[in-house]
Structure formats: C-alpha cells, structure tokens
Short mmCIF file of C-alpha atoms and ligand atoms in Angstrom, two decimals:
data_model
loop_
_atom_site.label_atom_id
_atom_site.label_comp_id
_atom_site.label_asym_id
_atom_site.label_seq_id
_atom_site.Cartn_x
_atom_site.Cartn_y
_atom_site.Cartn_z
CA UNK A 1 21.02 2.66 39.88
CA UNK A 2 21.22 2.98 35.97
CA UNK A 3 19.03 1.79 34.15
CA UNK A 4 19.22 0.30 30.16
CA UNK A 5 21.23 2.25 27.87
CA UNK A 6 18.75 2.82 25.15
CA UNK A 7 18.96 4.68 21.94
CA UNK A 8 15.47 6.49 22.24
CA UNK A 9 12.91 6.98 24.81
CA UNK A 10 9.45 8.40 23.61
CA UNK A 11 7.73 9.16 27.10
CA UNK A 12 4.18 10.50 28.07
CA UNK A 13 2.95 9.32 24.82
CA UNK A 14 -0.68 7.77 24.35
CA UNK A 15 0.19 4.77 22.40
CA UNK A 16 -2.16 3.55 19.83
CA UNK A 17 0.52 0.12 19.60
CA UNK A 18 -2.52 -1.62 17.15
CA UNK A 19 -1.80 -4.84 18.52
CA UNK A 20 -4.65 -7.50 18.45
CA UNK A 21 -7.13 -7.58 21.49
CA UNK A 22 -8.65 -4.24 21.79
CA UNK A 23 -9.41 -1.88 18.81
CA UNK A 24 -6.27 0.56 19.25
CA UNK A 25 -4.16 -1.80 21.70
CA UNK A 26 -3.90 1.57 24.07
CA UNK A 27 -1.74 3.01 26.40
CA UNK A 28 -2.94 5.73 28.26
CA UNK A 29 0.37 7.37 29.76
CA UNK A 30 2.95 5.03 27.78
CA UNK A 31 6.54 4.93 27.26
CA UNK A 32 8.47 3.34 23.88
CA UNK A 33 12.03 2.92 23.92
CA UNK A 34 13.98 1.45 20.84
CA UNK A 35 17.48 -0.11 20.61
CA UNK A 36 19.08 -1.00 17.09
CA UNK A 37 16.46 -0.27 15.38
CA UNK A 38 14.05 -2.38 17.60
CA UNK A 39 11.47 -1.50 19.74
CA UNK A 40 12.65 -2.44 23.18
CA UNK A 41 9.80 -1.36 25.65
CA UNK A 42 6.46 -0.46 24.58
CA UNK A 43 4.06 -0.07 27.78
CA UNK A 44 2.90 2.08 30.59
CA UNK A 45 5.17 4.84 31.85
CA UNK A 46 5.20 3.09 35.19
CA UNK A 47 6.47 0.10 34.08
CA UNK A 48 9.54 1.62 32.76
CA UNK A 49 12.81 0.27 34.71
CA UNK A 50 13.90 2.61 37.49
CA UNK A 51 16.16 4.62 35.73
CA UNK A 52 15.46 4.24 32.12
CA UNK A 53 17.43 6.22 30.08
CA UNK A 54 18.46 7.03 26.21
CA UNK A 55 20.93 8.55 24.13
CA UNK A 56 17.74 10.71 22.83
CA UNK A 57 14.76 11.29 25.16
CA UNK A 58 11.44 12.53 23.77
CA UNK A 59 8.53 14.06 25.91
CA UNK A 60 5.31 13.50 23.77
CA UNK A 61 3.11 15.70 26.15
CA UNK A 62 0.47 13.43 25.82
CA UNK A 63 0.66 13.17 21.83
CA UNK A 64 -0.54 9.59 20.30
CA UNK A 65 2.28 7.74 19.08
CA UNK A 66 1.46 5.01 16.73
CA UNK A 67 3.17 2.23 14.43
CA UNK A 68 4.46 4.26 11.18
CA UNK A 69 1.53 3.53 8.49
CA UNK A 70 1.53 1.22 5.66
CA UNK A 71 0.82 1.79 2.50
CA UNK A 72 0.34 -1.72 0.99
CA UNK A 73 -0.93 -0.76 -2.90
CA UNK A 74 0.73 1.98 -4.53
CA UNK A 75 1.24 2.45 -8.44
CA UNK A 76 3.77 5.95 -7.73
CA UNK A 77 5.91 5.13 -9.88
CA UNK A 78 4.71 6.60 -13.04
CA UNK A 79 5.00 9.43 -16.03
CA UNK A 80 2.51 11.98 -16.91
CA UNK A 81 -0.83 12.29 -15.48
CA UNK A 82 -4.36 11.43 -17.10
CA UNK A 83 -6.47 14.84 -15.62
CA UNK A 84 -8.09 14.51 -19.21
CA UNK A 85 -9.54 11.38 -18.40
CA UNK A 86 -11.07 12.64 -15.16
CA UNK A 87 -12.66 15.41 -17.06
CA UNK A 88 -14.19 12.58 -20.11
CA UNK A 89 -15.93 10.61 -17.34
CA UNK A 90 -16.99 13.49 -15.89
CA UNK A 91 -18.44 14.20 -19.20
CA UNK A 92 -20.02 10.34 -19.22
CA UNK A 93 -17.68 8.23 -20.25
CA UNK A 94 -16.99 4.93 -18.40
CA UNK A 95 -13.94 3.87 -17.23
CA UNK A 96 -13.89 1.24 -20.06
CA UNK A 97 -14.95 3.28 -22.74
CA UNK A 98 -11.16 5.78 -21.96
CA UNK A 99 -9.61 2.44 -21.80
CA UNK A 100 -10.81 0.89 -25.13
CA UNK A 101 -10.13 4.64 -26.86
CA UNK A 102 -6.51 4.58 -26.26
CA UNK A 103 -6.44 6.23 -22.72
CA UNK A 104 -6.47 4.26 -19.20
CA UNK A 105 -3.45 2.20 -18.47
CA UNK A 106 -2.04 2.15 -22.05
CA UNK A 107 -1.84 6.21 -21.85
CA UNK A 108 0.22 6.33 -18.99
CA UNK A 109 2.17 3.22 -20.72
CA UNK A 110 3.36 5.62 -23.09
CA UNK A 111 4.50 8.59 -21.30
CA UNK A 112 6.49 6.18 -19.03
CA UNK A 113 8.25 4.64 -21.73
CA UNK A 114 9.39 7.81 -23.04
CA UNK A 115 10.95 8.77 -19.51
CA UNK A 116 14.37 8.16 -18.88
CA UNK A 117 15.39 6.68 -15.52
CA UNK A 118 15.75 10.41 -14.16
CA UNK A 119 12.67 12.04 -15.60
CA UNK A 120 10.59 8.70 -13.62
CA UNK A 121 12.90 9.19 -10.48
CA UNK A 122 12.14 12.81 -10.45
CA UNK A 123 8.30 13.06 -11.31
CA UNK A 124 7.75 10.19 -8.64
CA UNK A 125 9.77 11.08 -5.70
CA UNK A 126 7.08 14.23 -4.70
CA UNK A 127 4.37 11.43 -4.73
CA UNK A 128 5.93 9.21 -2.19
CA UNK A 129 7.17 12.39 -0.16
CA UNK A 130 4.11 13.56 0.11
CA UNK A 131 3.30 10.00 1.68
CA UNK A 132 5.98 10.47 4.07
CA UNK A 133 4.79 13.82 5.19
CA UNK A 134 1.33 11.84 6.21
CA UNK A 135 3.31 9.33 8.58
CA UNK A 136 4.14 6.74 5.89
CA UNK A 137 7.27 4.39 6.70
CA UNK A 138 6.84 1.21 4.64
CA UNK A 139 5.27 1.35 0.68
CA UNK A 140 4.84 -0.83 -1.65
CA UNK A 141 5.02 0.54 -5.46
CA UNK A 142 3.79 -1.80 -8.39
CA UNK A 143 5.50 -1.68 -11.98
CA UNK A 144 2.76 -2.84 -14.89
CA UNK A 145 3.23 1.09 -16.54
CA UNK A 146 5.99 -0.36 -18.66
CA UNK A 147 4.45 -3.61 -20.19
CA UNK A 148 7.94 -4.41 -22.45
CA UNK A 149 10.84 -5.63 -20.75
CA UNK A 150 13.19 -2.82 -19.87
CA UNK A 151 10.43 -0.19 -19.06
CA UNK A 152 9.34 -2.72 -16.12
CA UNK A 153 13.02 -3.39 -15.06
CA UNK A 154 12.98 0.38 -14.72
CA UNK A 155 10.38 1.02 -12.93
CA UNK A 156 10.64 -1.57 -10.29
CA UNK A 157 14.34 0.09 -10.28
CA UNK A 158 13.23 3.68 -9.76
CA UNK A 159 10.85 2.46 -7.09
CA UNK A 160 13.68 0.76 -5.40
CA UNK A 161 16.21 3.61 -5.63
CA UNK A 162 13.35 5.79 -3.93
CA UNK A 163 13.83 3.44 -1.42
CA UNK A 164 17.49 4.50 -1.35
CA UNK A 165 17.27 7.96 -1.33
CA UNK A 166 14.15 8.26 1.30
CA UNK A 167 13.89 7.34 4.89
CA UNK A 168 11.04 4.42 4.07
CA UNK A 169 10.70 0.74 3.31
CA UNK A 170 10.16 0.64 -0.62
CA UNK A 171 8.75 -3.09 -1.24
CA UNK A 172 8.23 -3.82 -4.99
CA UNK A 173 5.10 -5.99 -6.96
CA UNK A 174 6.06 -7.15 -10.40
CA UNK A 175 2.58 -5.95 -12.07
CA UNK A 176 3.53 -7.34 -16.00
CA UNK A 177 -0.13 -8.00 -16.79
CA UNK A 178 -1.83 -5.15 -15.64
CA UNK A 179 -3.18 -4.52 -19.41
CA UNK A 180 -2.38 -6.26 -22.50
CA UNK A 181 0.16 -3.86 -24.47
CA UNK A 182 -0.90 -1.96 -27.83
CA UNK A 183 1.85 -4.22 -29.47
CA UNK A 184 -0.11 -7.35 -28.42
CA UNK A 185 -3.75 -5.95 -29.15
CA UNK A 186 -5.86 -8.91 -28.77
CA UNK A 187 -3.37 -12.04 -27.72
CA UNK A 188 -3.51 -11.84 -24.31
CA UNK A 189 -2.42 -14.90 -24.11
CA UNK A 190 0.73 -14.09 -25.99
CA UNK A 191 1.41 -11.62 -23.73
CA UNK A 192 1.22 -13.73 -20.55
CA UNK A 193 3.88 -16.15 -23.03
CA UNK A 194 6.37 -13.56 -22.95
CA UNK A 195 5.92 -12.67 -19.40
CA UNK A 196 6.03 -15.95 -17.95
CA UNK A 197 8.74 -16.95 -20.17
CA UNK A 198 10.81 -13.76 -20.61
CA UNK A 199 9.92 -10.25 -17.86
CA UNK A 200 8.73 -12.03 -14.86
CA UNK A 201 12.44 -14.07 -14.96
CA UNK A 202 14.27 -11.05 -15.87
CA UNK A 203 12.75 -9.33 -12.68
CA UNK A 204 13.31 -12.40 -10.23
CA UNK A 205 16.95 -12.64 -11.60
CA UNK A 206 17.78 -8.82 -10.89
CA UNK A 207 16.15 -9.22 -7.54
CA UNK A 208 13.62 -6.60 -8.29
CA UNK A 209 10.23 -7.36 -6.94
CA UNK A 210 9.12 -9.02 -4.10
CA UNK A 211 5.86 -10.13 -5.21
CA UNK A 212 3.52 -10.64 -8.68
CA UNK A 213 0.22 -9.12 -9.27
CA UNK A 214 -1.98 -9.20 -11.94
CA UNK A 215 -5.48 -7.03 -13.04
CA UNK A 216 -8.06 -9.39 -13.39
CA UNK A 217 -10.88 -7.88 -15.01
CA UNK A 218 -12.20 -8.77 -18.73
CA UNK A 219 -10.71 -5.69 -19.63
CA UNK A 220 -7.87 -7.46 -18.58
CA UNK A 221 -6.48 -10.88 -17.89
CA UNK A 222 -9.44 -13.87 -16.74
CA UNK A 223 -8.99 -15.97 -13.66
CA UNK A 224 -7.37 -19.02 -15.95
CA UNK A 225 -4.86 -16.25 -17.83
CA UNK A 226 -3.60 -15.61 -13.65
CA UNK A 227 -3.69 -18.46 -12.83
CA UNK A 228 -1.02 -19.71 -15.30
CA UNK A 229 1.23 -16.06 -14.19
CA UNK A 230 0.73 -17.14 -10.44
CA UNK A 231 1.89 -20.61 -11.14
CA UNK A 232 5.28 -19.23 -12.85
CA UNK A 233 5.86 -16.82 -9.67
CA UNK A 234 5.07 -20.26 -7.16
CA UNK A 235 8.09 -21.17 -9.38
CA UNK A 236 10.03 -18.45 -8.65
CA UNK A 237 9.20 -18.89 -5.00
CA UNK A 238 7.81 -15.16 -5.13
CA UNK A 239 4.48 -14.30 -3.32
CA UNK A 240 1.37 -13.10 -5.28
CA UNK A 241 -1.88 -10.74 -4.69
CA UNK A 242 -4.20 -9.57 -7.19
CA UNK A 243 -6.60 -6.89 -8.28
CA UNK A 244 -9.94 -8.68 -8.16
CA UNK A 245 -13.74 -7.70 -8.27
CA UNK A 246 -13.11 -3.92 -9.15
CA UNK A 247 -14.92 -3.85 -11.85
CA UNK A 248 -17.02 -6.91 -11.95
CA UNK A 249 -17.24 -10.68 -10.23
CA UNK A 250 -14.79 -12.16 -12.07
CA UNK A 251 -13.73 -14.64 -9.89
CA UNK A 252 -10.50 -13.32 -8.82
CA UNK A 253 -10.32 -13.09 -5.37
CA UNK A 254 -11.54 -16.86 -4.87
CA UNK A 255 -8.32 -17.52 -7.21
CA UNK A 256 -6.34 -15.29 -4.86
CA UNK A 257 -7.33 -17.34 -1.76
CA UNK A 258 -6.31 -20.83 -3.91
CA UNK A 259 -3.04 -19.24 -4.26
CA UNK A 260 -2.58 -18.40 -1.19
CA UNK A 261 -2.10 -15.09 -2.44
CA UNK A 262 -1.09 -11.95 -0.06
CA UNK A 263 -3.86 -9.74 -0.34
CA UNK A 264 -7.04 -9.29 -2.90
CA UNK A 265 -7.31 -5.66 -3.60
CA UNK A 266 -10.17 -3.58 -4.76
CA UNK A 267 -13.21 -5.87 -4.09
CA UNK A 268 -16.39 -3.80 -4.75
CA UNK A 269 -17.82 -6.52 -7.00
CA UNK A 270 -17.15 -9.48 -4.32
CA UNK A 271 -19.77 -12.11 -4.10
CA UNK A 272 -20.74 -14.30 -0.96
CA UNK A 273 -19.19 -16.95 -2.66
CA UNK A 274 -15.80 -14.68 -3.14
CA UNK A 275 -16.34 -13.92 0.77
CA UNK A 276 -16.44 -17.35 1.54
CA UNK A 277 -13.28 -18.39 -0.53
CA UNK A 278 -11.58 -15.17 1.41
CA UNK A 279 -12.80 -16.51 5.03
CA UNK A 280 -9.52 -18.29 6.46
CA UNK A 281 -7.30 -18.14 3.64
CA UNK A 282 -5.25 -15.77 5.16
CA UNK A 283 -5.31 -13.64 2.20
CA UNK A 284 -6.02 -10.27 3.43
CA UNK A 285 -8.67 -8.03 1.74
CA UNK A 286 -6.89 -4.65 0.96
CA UNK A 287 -9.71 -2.12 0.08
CA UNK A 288 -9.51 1.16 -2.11
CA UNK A 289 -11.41 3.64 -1.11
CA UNK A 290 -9.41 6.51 -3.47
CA UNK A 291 -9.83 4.37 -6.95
CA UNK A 292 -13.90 4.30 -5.61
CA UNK A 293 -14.52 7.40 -5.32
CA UNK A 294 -12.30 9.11 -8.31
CA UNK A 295 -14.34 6.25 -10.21
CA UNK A 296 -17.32 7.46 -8.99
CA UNK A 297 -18.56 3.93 -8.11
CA UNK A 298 -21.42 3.21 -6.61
CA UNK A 299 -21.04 -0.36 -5.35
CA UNK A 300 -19.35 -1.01 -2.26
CA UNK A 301 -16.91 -3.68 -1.20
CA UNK A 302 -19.12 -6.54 1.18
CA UNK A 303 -16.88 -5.03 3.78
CA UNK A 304 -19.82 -6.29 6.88
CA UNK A 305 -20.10 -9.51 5.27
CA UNK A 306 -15.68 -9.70 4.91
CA UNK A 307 -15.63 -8.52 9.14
CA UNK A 308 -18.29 -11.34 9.85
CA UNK A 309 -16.17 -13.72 7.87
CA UNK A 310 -13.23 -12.74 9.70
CA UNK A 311 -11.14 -11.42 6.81
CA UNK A 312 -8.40 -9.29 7.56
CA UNK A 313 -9.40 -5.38 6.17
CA UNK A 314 -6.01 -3.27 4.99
CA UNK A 315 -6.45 0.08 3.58
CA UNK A 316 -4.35 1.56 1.18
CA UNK A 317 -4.36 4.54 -1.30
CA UNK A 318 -3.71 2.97 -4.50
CA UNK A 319 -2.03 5.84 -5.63
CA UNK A 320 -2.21 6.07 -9.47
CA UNK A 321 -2.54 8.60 -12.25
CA UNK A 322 -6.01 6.72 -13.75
CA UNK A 323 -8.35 5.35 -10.91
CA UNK A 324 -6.52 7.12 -7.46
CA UNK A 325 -4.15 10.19 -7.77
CA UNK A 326 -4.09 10.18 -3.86
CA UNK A 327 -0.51 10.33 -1.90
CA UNK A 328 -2.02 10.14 1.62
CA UNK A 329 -3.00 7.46 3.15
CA UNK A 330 -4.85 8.99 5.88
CA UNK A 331 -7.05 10.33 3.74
CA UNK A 332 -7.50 6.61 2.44
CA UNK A 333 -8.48 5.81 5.77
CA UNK A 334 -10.91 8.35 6.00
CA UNK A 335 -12.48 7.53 2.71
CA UNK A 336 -12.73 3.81 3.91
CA UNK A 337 -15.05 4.65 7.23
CA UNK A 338 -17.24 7.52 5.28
CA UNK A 339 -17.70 5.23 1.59
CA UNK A 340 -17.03 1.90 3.07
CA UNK A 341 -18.18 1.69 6.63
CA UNK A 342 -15.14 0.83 8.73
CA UNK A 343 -14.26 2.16 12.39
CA UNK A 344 -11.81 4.43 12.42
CA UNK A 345 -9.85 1.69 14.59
CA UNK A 346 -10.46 -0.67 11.68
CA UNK A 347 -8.96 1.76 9.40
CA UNK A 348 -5.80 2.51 11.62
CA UNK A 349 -4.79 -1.52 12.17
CA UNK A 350 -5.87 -1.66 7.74
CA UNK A 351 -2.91 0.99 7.41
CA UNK A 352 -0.45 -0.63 10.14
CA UNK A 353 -0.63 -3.87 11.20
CA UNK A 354 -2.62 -5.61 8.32
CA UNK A 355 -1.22 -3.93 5.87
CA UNK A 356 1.65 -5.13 7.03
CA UNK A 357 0.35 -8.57 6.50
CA UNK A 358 -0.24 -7.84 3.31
CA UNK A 359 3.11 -7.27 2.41
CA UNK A 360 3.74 -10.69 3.99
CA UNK A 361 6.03 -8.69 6.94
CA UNK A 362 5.89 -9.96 10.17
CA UNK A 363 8.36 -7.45 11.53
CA UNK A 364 6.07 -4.50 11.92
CA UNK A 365 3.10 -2.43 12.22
CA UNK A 366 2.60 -2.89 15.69
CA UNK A 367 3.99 -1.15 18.71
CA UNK A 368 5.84 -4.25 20.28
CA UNK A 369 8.81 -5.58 21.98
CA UNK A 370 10.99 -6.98 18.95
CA UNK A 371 9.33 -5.49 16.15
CA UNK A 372 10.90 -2.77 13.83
CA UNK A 373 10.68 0.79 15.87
CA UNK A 374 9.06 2.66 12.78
CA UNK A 375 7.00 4.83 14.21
CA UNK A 376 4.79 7.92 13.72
CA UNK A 377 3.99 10.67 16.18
CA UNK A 378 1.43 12.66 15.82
CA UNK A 379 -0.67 16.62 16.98
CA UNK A 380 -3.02 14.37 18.18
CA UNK A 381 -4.07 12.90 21.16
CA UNK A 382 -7.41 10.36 20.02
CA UNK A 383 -6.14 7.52 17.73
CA UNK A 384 -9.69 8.02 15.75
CA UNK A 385 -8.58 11.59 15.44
CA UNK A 386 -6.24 10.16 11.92
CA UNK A 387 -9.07 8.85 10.38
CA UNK A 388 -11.68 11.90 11.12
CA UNK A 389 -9.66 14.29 9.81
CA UNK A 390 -9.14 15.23 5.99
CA UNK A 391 -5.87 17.17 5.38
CA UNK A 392 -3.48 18.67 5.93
CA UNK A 393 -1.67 15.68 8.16
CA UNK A 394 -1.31 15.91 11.66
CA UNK A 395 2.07 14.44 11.81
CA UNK A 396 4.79 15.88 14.34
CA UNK A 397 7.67 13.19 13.03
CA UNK A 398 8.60 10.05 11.93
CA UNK A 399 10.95 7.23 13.03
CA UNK A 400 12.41 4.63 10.46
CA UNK A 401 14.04 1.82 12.60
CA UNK A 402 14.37 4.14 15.59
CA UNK A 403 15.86 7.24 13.86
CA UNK A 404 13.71 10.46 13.80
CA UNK A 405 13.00 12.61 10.27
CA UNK A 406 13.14 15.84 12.46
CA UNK A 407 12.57 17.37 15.57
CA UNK A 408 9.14 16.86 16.41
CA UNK A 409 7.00 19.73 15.62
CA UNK A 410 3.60 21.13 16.45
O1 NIG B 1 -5.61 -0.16 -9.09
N1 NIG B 1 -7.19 -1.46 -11.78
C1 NIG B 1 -6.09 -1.50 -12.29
N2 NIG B 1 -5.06 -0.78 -11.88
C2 NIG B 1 -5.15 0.49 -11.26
C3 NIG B 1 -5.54 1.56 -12.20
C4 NIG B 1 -4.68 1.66 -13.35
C5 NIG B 1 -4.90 2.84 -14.22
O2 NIG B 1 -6.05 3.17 -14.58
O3 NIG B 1 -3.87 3.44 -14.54
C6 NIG B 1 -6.04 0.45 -10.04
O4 NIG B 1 -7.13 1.01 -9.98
FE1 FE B 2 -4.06 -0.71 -8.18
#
C-alpha cells in the first residue's frame, strides 16, 4: 500500500513544534512531512501512515527540529556603524548625551543618506545572513534611518529586495519618527505634519511597509505626538507597534495596548500600571535583551509581573548600529533568560510562535498541520540547548516553505 506522496519527510526528529500546552509542545521520536509549502504531518513517528513517503526523505538521527525563528525587531537595514559611540559611553557618556551631540540615530541618518541603493543593499545583506546562518526564516527590518522621504522609500525597498534575493520572509515597519531630523531641530510636531501628511502615504501607496512604529521617548516623540501617527496608519488600515519604556515611563506601551498595537518593544521602564494596560490587549511584549546590555542598563523589563499578567513575551535582537549590533537571535534568547529571567522554553516560543504574533502572522511559528513548513534543524538534541548556548549556532539547515538551504550538516 502507498502511502501520501509528500514533498519532504523529516523523520526521527525530536520536535520542539512550540505549540501552546506544554513549554516546547514535544515530540520525542517525531516525524514532519510538508506538501506545497505546508506542513502536512507533524507528530509521532508511529503515527505516520503506513507507507509514508516523499520526494526528499530526511533522517534527523534524533536532532531537534523546530519552527524556523523569528526575528520580530530588526533595524538591519542601515549605513555605517557607530563603534565610536560604544567607546564614549564607555568613557561615561549616556546614551542621551551621544544623541543630543550629534551622534545616536541622527549619525547613522547621515551615512544612510549618503548610500546609494547598492552601497545599503550591500553593507546590509551580511547582517541578515548572518541571521540566517542562526536558523532565522521570517524578519522584520524597520526604516526610520532615512527621516526625508526618499531615504525611507529606500530603505524599506532595500529591506524588501533582501527579501528577494534571500531564502527568508522580509516583513517591513514604516519607522518615520524614530528621531526628529536635524532639518526639523525642535518642531517635532512639524515633523509628524509631514509624515502623516506626506512619507507615511508615500510608503502605503508603494506598498512598502506592513506596519508603523514610532520611538516614544522624550528624546523622541510623547504619547500624544503617536498617538496622532497611529491614528493616520488606522487610516491607512496598516497595523502599529511601538518602542515604549526604554528609556523611561513614558506612557507608551499603555498607548500601544489602546491601539491595539502589535507588539510594545523594549519595556525596561514599564510600570504596573503599563502592565496592567498590556494584560489582555493582545499586544505582545517584545523584549530586547541586546539594546540592554550594549546600553549597559541596569533596569530590567517587569518581565514576572508581564508572565503573571499573562502577556505574551517575544524576543528579538533589535539589531542596530546604536543600542544592539547583534545578528543572532539565539544569542537574543540567551541574553533574555541570563539579564531578564525567562525559561529557555519562554525564550524559544518569544523567537517562534509569539514573535510571530507580533508580526500579526497567523501562518507560522509553530510545528502544525496547515501552517507554513519553515523550519530549522538543528546539532542539537534538548530544545533548551538554543538558548544555553552562546555562539557559534548550532544549526544543521533551514527550510523556507518546505525547501531546504543545504544538505544538512553536522
Ligand atoms: O531600538 N530606541 C530607538 N531605536 C533603536 C536604537 C536606534 C539607534 O540608536 O540607532 C532601538 O534601540
Ligand atoms: Fe529598535
């Protein structure tokens, strides 16, 4: 008797599938097959039809096989680097103090508007590789380095032609007020103007981003000055999330939850009152372990406080050239159990399946029947294994929608 013609069959794998219930959703001795794209069995061995069969069958040898990981809050698309920075905090400096002196986000502001389209493609792509290489299958890249019209427009294009040229999910954020430019030194408010009225159409109109964030920090933008850019994207019918409480308790994640937003990312300054506004809003608490430690922060995100109020924890790496030059996520996830307290299980479901909720995608991070069949085998064979180790990356291969990088290797 023949069994379903599949397109792959992953067998004696120990399946970490990171659905809800248990804190890695295992499978001991499991099987994952995967036609179009889809995952079409994901269970025990034994349960597999009698004669299961695929056009490419993969032995594991007892390797864990889990959802591909999520990175849900990247900046990678970017020019230059800000090493200098590093070194003047080092030195004393706050992060502030580089900020109001010219440096921070304006600095790398500059060097990306003097890159071409090329020059941004090619200083970029090694970042997000280097995210593949650590088991990576879906990212999401921000623009906000450009701050003037075009600059944005290319950036949210680079990050979509990475998307292109790579085996990966590229999934843009419109970040327009991430600072206020030099060119608008103290009018804020005119700033937001012209991006409500003038960038944040432009980038809905070329199809460009699939969601709007904002910084809100008084270095930055106030809870009102969001609001008003959140209200224009509810316009636009585009989904929002927002940096809020990195800095200080500004408010911003309770305006996230109004909002409805996707996520509320950063978090170390989060009151009770912030947790409360979090707790069943369904805006999920994405938490940035990288930026805190570059940053040399002290202050911790409430993350026992967020798990008692039910919040949904994502992890991500925030990659950036200012507060987080880190491309791998599962160093992220370390960083979030050592700095921030989580299980390692915590950290695995904040890089799969909630940060896939904070993307707003329903069609992955999980190892289920239906779902997208990205996937990441690893030279493991513990899921808490990805989270206890710092570098190099474990990872034998990838799968995007079924279809392997390489032969697994060991
Ligand atoms: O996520 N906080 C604002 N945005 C970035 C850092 C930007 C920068 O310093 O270049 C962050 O930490
Ligand atoms: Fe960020």
């Amino acid at each position: 008797m023949s069994g379903p013609a599949w397109d792959l069959l992953i067998r004696s794998a120990r399946l970490a599938a990171m659905t809800p219930g248990s804190p890695y959703g295992e499978v001991l001795d499991g099987a994952l097959a995967v036609r179009d794209g889809l995952i079409a069995f994901a269970g025990p061995d034994r349960a597999l039809p009698p004669g299961a069969s695929a056009t490419l069958e993969i032995d594991a040898e007892g390797r864990l096989l889990t959802p591909g990981l999520i990175d849900c809050h990247t900046h990678l698309v970017h020019a230059g680097h800000r090493a200098t920075e590093f070194e003047q905090r080092l030195g004393g400096a706050s992060y502030e103090e580089v900020a109001l002196a010219g440096g921070g986000i304006r600095a790398t502001v500059t060097a990306t508007r003097a890159a071409d389209e090329a020059t941004l493609l090619r200083q970029s792509r090694p970042r997000l590789e280097a995210l593949l290489r650590d088991g990576v299958t879906t990212v999401e890249v921000k623009s906000g380095y450009g701050l003037d019209r075009d600059t944005e427009l290319r950036q949210l294009r680079v990050a979509r032609r990475l998307g292109e040229l790579l085996p990966v999910t590229v999934r843009t954020t419109f970040l327009g007020a991430h600072a206020v430019p030099a060119e608008f030194e103290g009018r804020p408010d005119a700033w937001l103007d012209l991006v409500i009225a003038e960038l944040l159409p432009a980038v809905a109109a070329a199809g460009l981003a699939d969601a709007v964030d904002a910084y809100c920090e008084p270095i930055a933008f106030t809870p009102a000055q969001v609001g008003r850019l959140f209200e224009a994207a509810a316009r636009l019918s585009l989904p929002v999330k927002l940096h809020a409480e990195q800095r200080s308790d500004s408010g911003g994640a309770a305006l996230a939850a109004r909002h409805r937003a996707l996520s509320a990312d950063h978090l170390e300054h989060l009151s009770e009152s912030g947790v409360r506004a979090l707790a069943g809003s369904g805006t999920v608490a994405v938490l940035l372990p990288g930026a805190f430690l570059h940053l040399r922060e002290t202050r911790t995100p409430p993350v026992a406080a967020l798990r008692a109020a039910g919040v949904p924890l994502a992890v991500a790496t925030d990659c950036n050239p200012g507060t987080s030059p880190l491309a791998s996520l599962t160093t992220a996830m370390n960083l979030s159990c050592t700095l921030f307290g989580l299980t390692p299980a915590e950290a695995l479901a904040g890089a799969t399946r909630q940060a896939a909720r904070a993307l707003g995608l329903a069609d992955r991070g999980q190892l289920d029947v239906g779902l997208r069949a990205d996937l990441a085998l690893w030279n493991a064979d513990h899921p808490a294994e990805l989270a206890a180790r710092l570098g190099p990356s474990s990872l034998a291969t990838r799968f995007v929608a079924g279809r392997p990088d390489h032969a697994p290797s060991r």
